[in-house]
Amino acid sequence: MYSRPTMSVIVPTSLRDALDVLAHAPATTVLAGGTDLMVELNSGHRQATAVVAVNRVPELRSWHHDPATGTLFIGAGITYAEIAEAPIAQWVPALAQAARTVGSPQIRNAATIGGNLGTCSPAGDGLPVLSALDAVVHLQSHTTSRAVPFGEFMVGPKRTVRVPGELITGVTVPVLSGWQGYSKVGVRNAMVIAVASAALVADPASGSVRLALGSVGPVILRCPEAEALAADAADFDTATISAAAERDFTELARQAARPIDDHRSTAAYRRHAVGVLAGRLLRRAFPNE
Amino acid sequence: MTDAATRTHLRGRLGDSIARPDGVGKVQGSFQFSGDLTADGFLWGATLRSPHPYARIVSIDLSGAWAINGVEAVVTADDVPGQLTYGLISSDQPVFAADVVRYVGEPVAAVAADHPDTCRRALAAIVVTYEVLTPLTDPERAVDGSHAPIHPDGNVVRHQRIVCGDQTIVGPVVVEGTYELGMQDQAFLGLEAALAIPDSGGDGVELFVATQWLHEDRKQIAACLGFPDEKVRLTLGGVGGAFGAREDISLQVHSCLLALRTGRPVRMAYSREESFLGHVHRHPCSIFMRHHADRSGRILRIEARFVFDGGAYASTSSAVLVNGITHTQGPYKCENATVDGWAVRTNNLPCGAMRGFGVVQACFAHEGQMDKLAAAVGLDPVAIRLLNAMETGDRLITGQVIENVAPVARCITETAALPLPTEPVGGHDRDPLRLPGGAGLTADRRHIVRGIGWGVAIKNLMYSETFDDYSTARVRLADGVASVKFATSEVGQGFVTIAGQIARSVLGVDDVVLEPIDTTIGSAGSTSASRQTWMSGGAVDGACRLVRERLFDLVGLAHQVDPLRLAIDGNDVVDPLSTLRVPVAEATAGVVIEETFEHHHRPTEDLDELGQGNCHTAFAFVAHRAVVDVDVELGLVKVVQIATAQDVGRALNPLSVVGQIEGGIAQGVGLAVMEEIIQVDGHVRNASFTDYLLPTFLDMPDVAISLIEEPDPMAPLGAKGVGEPPTISSTPAVVAAIRDAIGKDLHRVPVRPSDICC
Amino acid sequence: MSDELSDQLGSNQQYALHVNGQRMEVRDAWLGESLLYVLRERLGLMGSKGACEQGECGSCSVLVDGQLLCSCLVLAASAVGQPIVTIEGIAPVGAPNDLQQAFVDAGAVQCGFCTPGLIMAAHALLEATDEPGEFEIREQLSGNICRCTGYGRIIEAVQRVAVARRSEAT
C-alpha cells in the first residue's frame, strides 16, 4: 500500500446530481470525453483530486431540432462522431465538416462539443463554426441558468466566462438554409491541430455572410468588415460574387487575423492561409462570378 | 517471461512469402514486448533529466525524493560503480551527468519506487541547482573553432576529406546548391522499456530489453557496473521497432543500477516525450554540392562540403559522416572529387543511427544536383541519370571498386515502366477528400497541380572501416526438428521468419524451433546497416550447411554412399544417382547434430587522409519516382504514388521485402513533408506525437514495386539487405515532384507549406 | 445506478470493470489511473499498448460500450458499468479470428506494437460497414499509427476480410 494523494471520482447519472457535486465542490474537475483532461493527467501536467465524470448524464447526451424557432440544441455530451454523421449533420453541415477533422475516429467517439467549449482553444475545430453561427452556449449551476452568445463566451485562449460551479450543458445553433462550410489547414491529412481554419455561413434570410477564423488569434475572430463587404457584394439569388469582391474579402480576412509564430507555423503563413481559406469558402458559397 | 521457444509448422522455404512465426501472438496481443514483462515484487524506475541544453551542475539535493513514501532508491553519477561513461565509438557519454549537462533531456538521476506516479513525485522533489550556460547550437561554430569546447574531447567529432582525381577540372556546365535536412526521429512505437533482475548476491544482473545489439549493450553495461561481461545476461524483450534509435543504450545501465541498489526487479518504461529526448536522432545536416559536367551532362567532378550536427555526444557520428561523404557521388560515375566533411558536437540533441545512416543526407543533395544538371543541359530527370548511371566495376570517389551487382540503369528503367496513377487529381469520383488537405476541405481541384520527381540511390551494406561485424548462429538437428539459436535482434524486420526458411531449405525439415534470443550465444552484430539478412542469414546458413554435411556423413555411412553425392529433396536425404531416399526425420531419429558458425564478411579498410580506401563491404541500389499533388497557394502536399525498383539480389521472402519497402518509403515521405524535431536554442518544441507528425493512413501514397533480383555472388544467400534503400531516395523523389509541380527550387526537408507558397 | 456508482467510487480505491464479458475487480487502485494502465497493470491484460498516452497513435484502442476509444484517454474509474472489449476478447488465445489471421497472412504485421490497436479499429470498422472502400478504410484507421509497414499490407488484409465475409454471407 502506498500513500498517494487521494482522489475521488463521481459518476452522476442525472444533471441534477452533477450540478449538486459542483455546488458542493465548485473546484471539481469536469471530465467529459477525456481527450483534453486525460492527456494532462497522464503526463502529470495537471493534478486532480476530485473528478466528476459527466459522460453518463442523459440530459447532456440529448439533442433536438425545434422547427418553431429554427434551432438545434446539441447537448454538451454529444460527441464529434455523432455530429459528423446524420441526422445531426444535416442540420449543421459546417459543424459536421469540422467534426470530421477532429483528431481520429477514436478521438471523435470520445470528444464532446461541451468539452471543446470547455477547453476553448483557439484551435478547437468546432469553435469557428459555432462563432459563425452565433451559437448560444448554455451554462447551468445548482441555482442558475444562462445562455451566453459564443462571442461573449470565449474571452481568451482557453479562457471562458464559465465560473466554478457551472456546467456547460449544451449549445444552440440556428438551422439555416444557405451555404455553410468549414476549412482547416494542417500539415498532414489526419490527427492534426489546425494551423489556420475558417468557417463561413451565408444566410439568405438575413442577407448576411458570416466569417469566423480559428488558430489566428487569442480567440475565434469574426471579421465584421469582410462580412459587410460580402453581404453588400453578393447576390444570394444567383449565388454570385465578383472576383474583385472575393479578392477584397480575402484581404480583409487577412487583416482581421492576429496570428502568432509558434512551433507549428509562422504568423505570416497563418495570415496568408486564413485569407486563402476565406476566399475559397466565399467562392464555394457564391460559385458564380 | 518471454516465450522459451517458438515452434512453427509453416511450410515455407527460401523464396516463399510465408507468414512470420510470431504473427499470431502479435495479432492476439499475447506476444510480449519488453514493456509487457514483469516480475514479482518489482519496482518502477524513472529518470530525472536536464531541462537545460548546457549548464553546470552546482548541487543535487536528493533528500526530498528520499522523503517520499514508496521511494526505494535514488541514484546519481556518484552511484555508478564502474566506468562513468559509455559510447558506441568513444565512451564520451556519462551514465548520469555529474558536473555538466550538455543537452535537454540528459539524465541526471534516477529513482525506483512503487508506482509510476510515486516516481514522478520523487523526480519532482529532487532539487538540482544549475548554473545555466549559453548553449552551442550552431554547428558552423563548432567547425570554425570559434566556440570553446563543450566537452573535453572537443567540438569536432571527426573531420574527413575525400580528394580524388583531378582537382582542377571546371566544367563547361556547373550547378550547385546548399541542401539542408532537419532532425528526423525514428519514432518507433514500442517505447523504451526494460526489466532488470538483480542476482541474489548482487554481483550480477539479468536484463530483458528491447535493443538492436545485445552484445554491444552488454559490453557497455558491464563496464559501467564494474562487472565482467558474463555477469550481465541479456535477453531480447520483444522490440517494437528500432530504425537505429536503439543502437545506443538508453535505460539499460539505469535500470540495472536501480535493481542492484534495491535488490528487487526494476521495470523502466519511457513516456513518448521522454523517448524523444532519450534516444539519438538522425543528424541534421547542411551540404554544399557543386557538380561540374560536360555539355552532354556527364559528371566530370564533384565538390562537396558536409556538416553533420552530432549534438552533445559522439555516438556513431564518425561513421555517419563517413557514410555520408563516401556516397557524395550517388549511384553515378565520377572520377574526380573534392569533399570536406565534418561531424561536430553541439548542445543540440545527440544524433546517431537512423535508417539510412548518413546516406539519406547525401542522397537528398546529390539528387537535387542531378535535377539541376538535367535542367542545365536540357535532359529530363531520367535521361540524366541513365547517362551517368554506375555499373559494376566503376569506382567510388574513395577509390573503391563496386564489385557487387549494380543494376542502376535497370532500377531506373523498371521504375519508369511502372504505370503512373491513372486517376486524375481528386480521383475518378472527384472526391475533395482526396485532395491535399483531406478532410480539412481546403482545396478544390482547380487549385491543385500535379508533379513528378525522381530519386536514385546507392547504399552501403554492413559496417565499414575495418569493423568486423560478424554474426553467430547455432543450429541443432534432432529427430527431424531443427532448432536455431542466434542473438540477432528481431525488431520487426522479419529475420525470425527467414531464419526458419533457411533452415527448412538447407536441412529439408518442416519443423523449426527458434530458441530465445539472448547472450548465451555469440554476437550477431547490430540489427542495422541492412546487414542481418546477409550476416545473420549467412550465419544460420553456414551453421545449417555444417549440420547438413554431418547429416550426409551419417547417411552416407549408414548406406555406403559417398556423402558428396547426397542432397536434400523435400523432407528427404536423397542420392540423385540412385534410388536412395531417407527422410531427414528418420536419419536423425535419436541423433543430435549441432554446429555453430560465425559469418564474417570480407575485411574492409580505413579511409586515409585523402579519403581513399576500400572502406565499405557491399552496396545495393534503388530508384524511386514520386507523384504528388500540390495546392500551390496553401503549400499543402498529397503524395499520390511512389513507384520503385529495388536491387534486392534475391527476395528470400517477397512479402517481407514488400513490407520493408513500403515501411521505408513511409519514413522517406515523412522526412520529405512532415517530420522534424524542432529545437530552438537547444530546447525541443515538439516532443510529442501531437506535433512530431508521422504519416497516417491518409498520408501514405499507393506504392508500386518492382523487385530486381540479380543474385549477388558476394552475398551468402544471393540476397542483399533491403531495409534502408527504400527510405533513402524516396525523400528526394517527393521533393523533386513538388519542385516539378510548383516550378520553384526547394532545398530543405521537411518541406513546409510556407516553403511552397510564400 | 447513480447510488451504486457513487458508492463504488467516491474515495474508495476499489471498483469493478466489465472486461471481455467478465467482471474484474480492480483493487488497491489510484483513481487517477487510465483504463490503459488498469487493463495492463492491474488486470494483467497486456495486449493493449501505450505508445503516446495522448490519443495520437491508437495503440491502446479498445471498445467501450461498443465505441472504439483510446483507453489511455479513459479514466478507468469512469468506465464502471460499461462493457469493455480488449484485444484479448476478440478471440481465444491460439485461435485468431479471420481478421487477425488475415493480418498475419497478408504481411500486415512487422514489429507488432501497433497491431492490437489496429485489430480493434479494423474490427470496429468491419462491424459498422460491410463493404468499406479503400478511402473509407484509410479514414477509419487514420487514428492508428504504424511505423513499420507503411500501411499497404494492412489495407490489403482488411479488404480481404471484407470480401471473404461478404461472400460467406451470400
PDB file of C-alpha atoms in Angstrom, chain A residues 1-5 39-47 97-98 100-101 108 182-193 196 246 250 262-266 268-269 272-274 276-277 279-281 283-284, chain B residues 69-70 114-118 120-121 273 433 435-444 446-447 631-638 673-674 678 685-686 689-696 698-699 751 753-754 757-758:
ATOM      1  CA  MET A   1       0.000   0.000   0.000  1.00  0.00           C
ATOM      2  CA  TYR A   2       1.478   3.313  -0.956  1.00  0.00           C
ATOM      3  CA  SER A   3       0.472   6.754   0.097  1.00  0.00           C
ATOM      4  CA  ARG A   4      -0.830   8.870  -2.674  1.00  0.00           C
ATOM      5  CA  PRO A   5      -2.839  11.981  -2.973  1.00  0.00           C
ATOM      6  CA  VAL A  39      -3.657  13.953 -21.716  1.00  0.00           C
ATOM      7  CA  GLU A  40      -2.805  16.363 -18.917  1.00  0.00           C
ATOM      8  CA  LEU A  41      -3.400  13.837 -16.141  1.00  0.00           C
ATOM      9  CA  ASN A  42      -1.334  11.165 -17.903  1.00  0.00           C
ATOM     10  CA  SER A  43       1.660  13.465 -18.277  1.00  0.00           C
ATOM     11  CA  GLY A  44       1.381  14.789 -14.750  1.00  0.00           C
ATOM     12  CA  HIS A  45       0.960  18.338 -16.028  1.00  0.00           C
ATOM     13  CA  ARG A  46      -2.258  18.576 -14.104  1.00  0.00           C
ATOM     14  CA  GLN A  47      -3.370  17.085 -10.818  1.00  0.00           C
ATOM     15  CA  GLN A  97     -17.359  19.117 -41.648  1.00  0.00           C
ATOM     16  CA  ALA A  98     -15.428  20.434 -38.683  1.00  0.00           C
ATOM     17  CA  ARG A 100     -14.801  15.107 -39.354  1.00  0.00           C
ATOM     18  CA  THR A 101     -11.451  16.847 -38.962  1.00  0.00           C
ATOM     19  CA  ARG A 108     -14.255  11.635 -32.328  1.00  0.00           C
ATOM     20  CA  TYR A 182     -15.526  24.883 -42.747  1.00  0.00           C
ATOM     21  CA  SER A 183     -11.907  24.567 -43.838  1.00  0.00           C
ATOM     22  CA  LYS A 184      -8.840  23.704 -41.825  1.00  0.00           C
ATOM     23  CA  VAL A 185      -5.146  23.769 -42.704  1.00  0.00           C
ATOM     24  CA  GLY A 186      -2.905  21.141 -41.167  1.00  0.00           C
ATOM     25  CA  VAL A 187       0.387  19.663 -42.297  1.00  0.00           C
ATOM     26  CA  ARG A 188      -0.943  16.128 -42.559  1.00  0.00           C
ATOM     27  CA  ASN A 189      -4.277  14.644 -43.505  1.00  0.00           C
ATOM     28  CA  ALA A 190      -5.423  13.278 -40.147  1.00  0.00           C
ATOM     29  CA  MET A 191      -4.976  13.903 -36.427  1.00  0.00           C
ATOM     30  CA  VAL A 192      -3.652  17.396 -36.866  1.00  0.00           C
ATOM     31  CA  ILE A 193      -4.140  20.592 -34.944  1.00  0.00           C
ATOM     32  CA  ALA A 196      -5.416  28.070 -39.594  1.00  0.00           C
ATOM     33  CA  GLU A 246     -13.505  37.841 -53.484  1.00  0.00           C
ATOM     34  CA  THR A 250      -9.601  37.693 -48.760  1.00  0.00           C
ATOM     35  CA  ASP A 262       4.910  29.066 -32.777  1.00  0.00           C
ATOM     36  CA  HIS A 263       6.448  25.652 -33.400  1.00  0.00           C
ATOM     37  CA  ARG A 264       3.521  24.656 -35.623  1.00  0.00           C
ATOM     38  CA  SER A 265       3.692  27.580 -38.023  1.00  0.00           C
ATOM     39  CA  THR A 266       4.543  31.225 -38.526  1.00  0.00           C
ATOM     40  CA  ALA A 268       2.983  35.136 -41.788  1.00  0.00           C
ATOM     41  CA  TYR A 269       1.872  31.774 -43.095  1.00  0.00           C
ATOM     42  CA  HIS A 272      -1.758  34.091 -45.645  1.00  0.00           C
ATOM     43  CA  ALA A 273      -3.545  30.764 -45.192  1.00  0.00           C
ATOM     44  CA  VAL A 274      -6.586  32.125 -43.425  1.00  0.00           C
ATOM     45  CA  VAL A 276      -6.891  31.889 -48.817  1.00  0.00           C
ATOM     46  CA  LEU A 277      -9.426  29.816 -46.868  1.00  0.00           C
ATOM     47  CA  GLY A 279     -11.669  33.496 -50.233  1.00  0.00           C
ATOM     48  CA  ARG A 280     -12.224  29.901 -51.195  1.00  0.00           C
ATOM     49  CA  LEU A 281     -15.126  29.481 -48.793  1.00  0.00           C
ATOM     50  CA  ARG A 283     -16.366  31.278 -53.700  1.00  0.00           C
ATOM     51  CA  ARG A 284     -17.971  27.994 -52.675  1.00  0.00           C
TER      52      ARG A 284
ATOM     53  CA  ASN B  69       6.808   7.136   0.952  1.00  0.00           C
ATOM     54  CA  GLY B  70       7.328   4.391  -1.588  1.00  0.00           C
ATOM     55  CA  ASP B 114       6.287   1.535  -6.006  1.00  0.00           C
ATOM     56  CA  HIS B 115       4.152   3.318  -8.635  1.00  0.00           C
ATOM     57  CA  PRO B 116       4.893   5.440 -11.697  1.00  0.00           C
ATOM     58  CA  ASP B 117       3.173   8.344 -10.009  1.00  0.00           C
ATOM     59  CA  THR B 118       5.393   7.965  -6.933  1.00  0.00           C
ATOM     60  CA  ARG B 120       7.044  11.238 -10.858  1.00  0.00           C
ATOM     61  CA  ARG B 121       6.646  12.905  -7.490  1.00  0.00           C
ATOM     62  CA  GLU B 273       8.085  12.712 -24.563  1.00  0.00           C
ATOM     63  CA  LEU B 433     -11.229  14.414 -49.515  1.00  0.00           C
ATOM     64  CA  LEU B 435      -7.053  16.405 -52.466  1.00  0.00           C
ATOM     65  CA  PRO B 436      -4.201  17.839 -50.430  1.00  0.00           C
ATOM     66  CA  GLY B 437      -5.757  18.973 -47.170  1.00  0.00           C
ATOM     67  CA  GLY B 438      -8.022  15.947 -46.949  1.00  0.00           C
ATOM     68  CA  ALA B 439     -10.966  16.344 -44.585  1.00  0.00           C
ATOM     69  CA  GLY B 440      -9.812  19.909 -43.986  1.00  0.00           C
ATOM     70  CA  LEU B 441     -11.503  20.642 -47.321  1.00  0.00           C
ATOM     71  CA  THR B 442      -9.025  23.341 -48.109  1.00  0.00           C
ATOM     72  CA  ALA B 443      -8.882  22.998 -51.860  1.00  0.00           C
ATOM     73  CA  ASP B 444     -10.890  22.498 -54.987  1.00  0.00           C
ATOM     74  CA  ARG B 446      -8.568  23.741 -59.835  1.00  0.00           C
ATOM     75  CA  HIS B 447      -6.160  24.738 -57.076  1.00  0.00           C
ATOM     76  CA  ASP B 631      -2.078  23.079 -53.515  1.00  0.00           C
ATOM     77  CA  VAL B 632       0.297  25.787 -54.610  1.00  0.00           C
ATOM     78  CA  GLU B 633      -1.459  28.648 -52.836  1.00  0.00           C
ATOM     79  CA  LEU B 634      -1.565  26.915 -49.473  1.00  0.00           C
ATOM     80  CA  GLY B 635       1.557  24.792 -49.866  1.00  0.00           C
ATOM     81  CA  LEU B 636      -0.184  21.551 -48.916  1.00  0.00           C
ATOM     82  CA  VAL B 637       1.029  18.319 -50.452  1.00  0.00           C
ATOM     83  CA  LYS B 638      -0.506  14.929 -51.009  1.00  0.00           C
ATOM     84  CA  VAL B 673       6.907  16.658 -45.891  1.00  0.00           C
ATOM     85  CA  MET B 674       6.222  16.460 -42.209  1.00  0.00           C
ATOM     86  CA  ILE B 678      12.168  21.425 -33.780  1.00  0.00           C
ATOM     87  CA  ARG B 685       9.434  22.330 -29.070  1.00  0.00           C
ATOM     88  CA  ASN B 686       7.621  19.230 -30.256  1.00  0.00           C
ATOM     89  CA  PHE B 689       3.020  12.877 -31.431  1.00  0.00           C
ATOM     90  CA  THR B 690       0.749  15.908 -31.404  1.00  0.00           C
ATOM     91  CA  ASP B 691       3.456  17.945 -33.045  1.00  0.00           C
ATOM     92  CA  TYR B 692       6.007  15.479 -34.340  1.00  0.00           C
ATOM     93  CA  LEU B 693       3.886  14.249 -37.226  1.00  0.00           C
ATOM     94  CA  LEU B 694       4.168  10.760 -38.613  1.00  0.00           C
ATOM     95  CA  PRO B 695       2.407   9.788 -41.829  1.00  0.00           C
ATOM     96  CA  THR B 696      -1.033   8.266 -41.207  1.00  0.00           C
ATOM     97  CA  LEU B 698      -4.426   9.139 -45.106  1.00  0.00           C
ATOM     98  CA  ASP B 699      -0.922  10.404 -45.892  1.00  0.00           C
ATOM     99  CA  VAL B 751       9.304  20.894 -46.913  1.00  0.00           C
ATOM    100  CA  PRO B 753       3.801  24.752 -46.608  1.00  0.00           C
ATOM    101  CA  SER B 754       5.401  28.186 -46.366  1.00  0.00           C
ATOM    102  CA  CYS B 757       3.622  29.074 -51.243  1.00  0.00           C
ATOM    103  CA  CYS B 758       5.251  32.063 -49.610  1.00  0.00           C
TER     104      CYS B 758
END
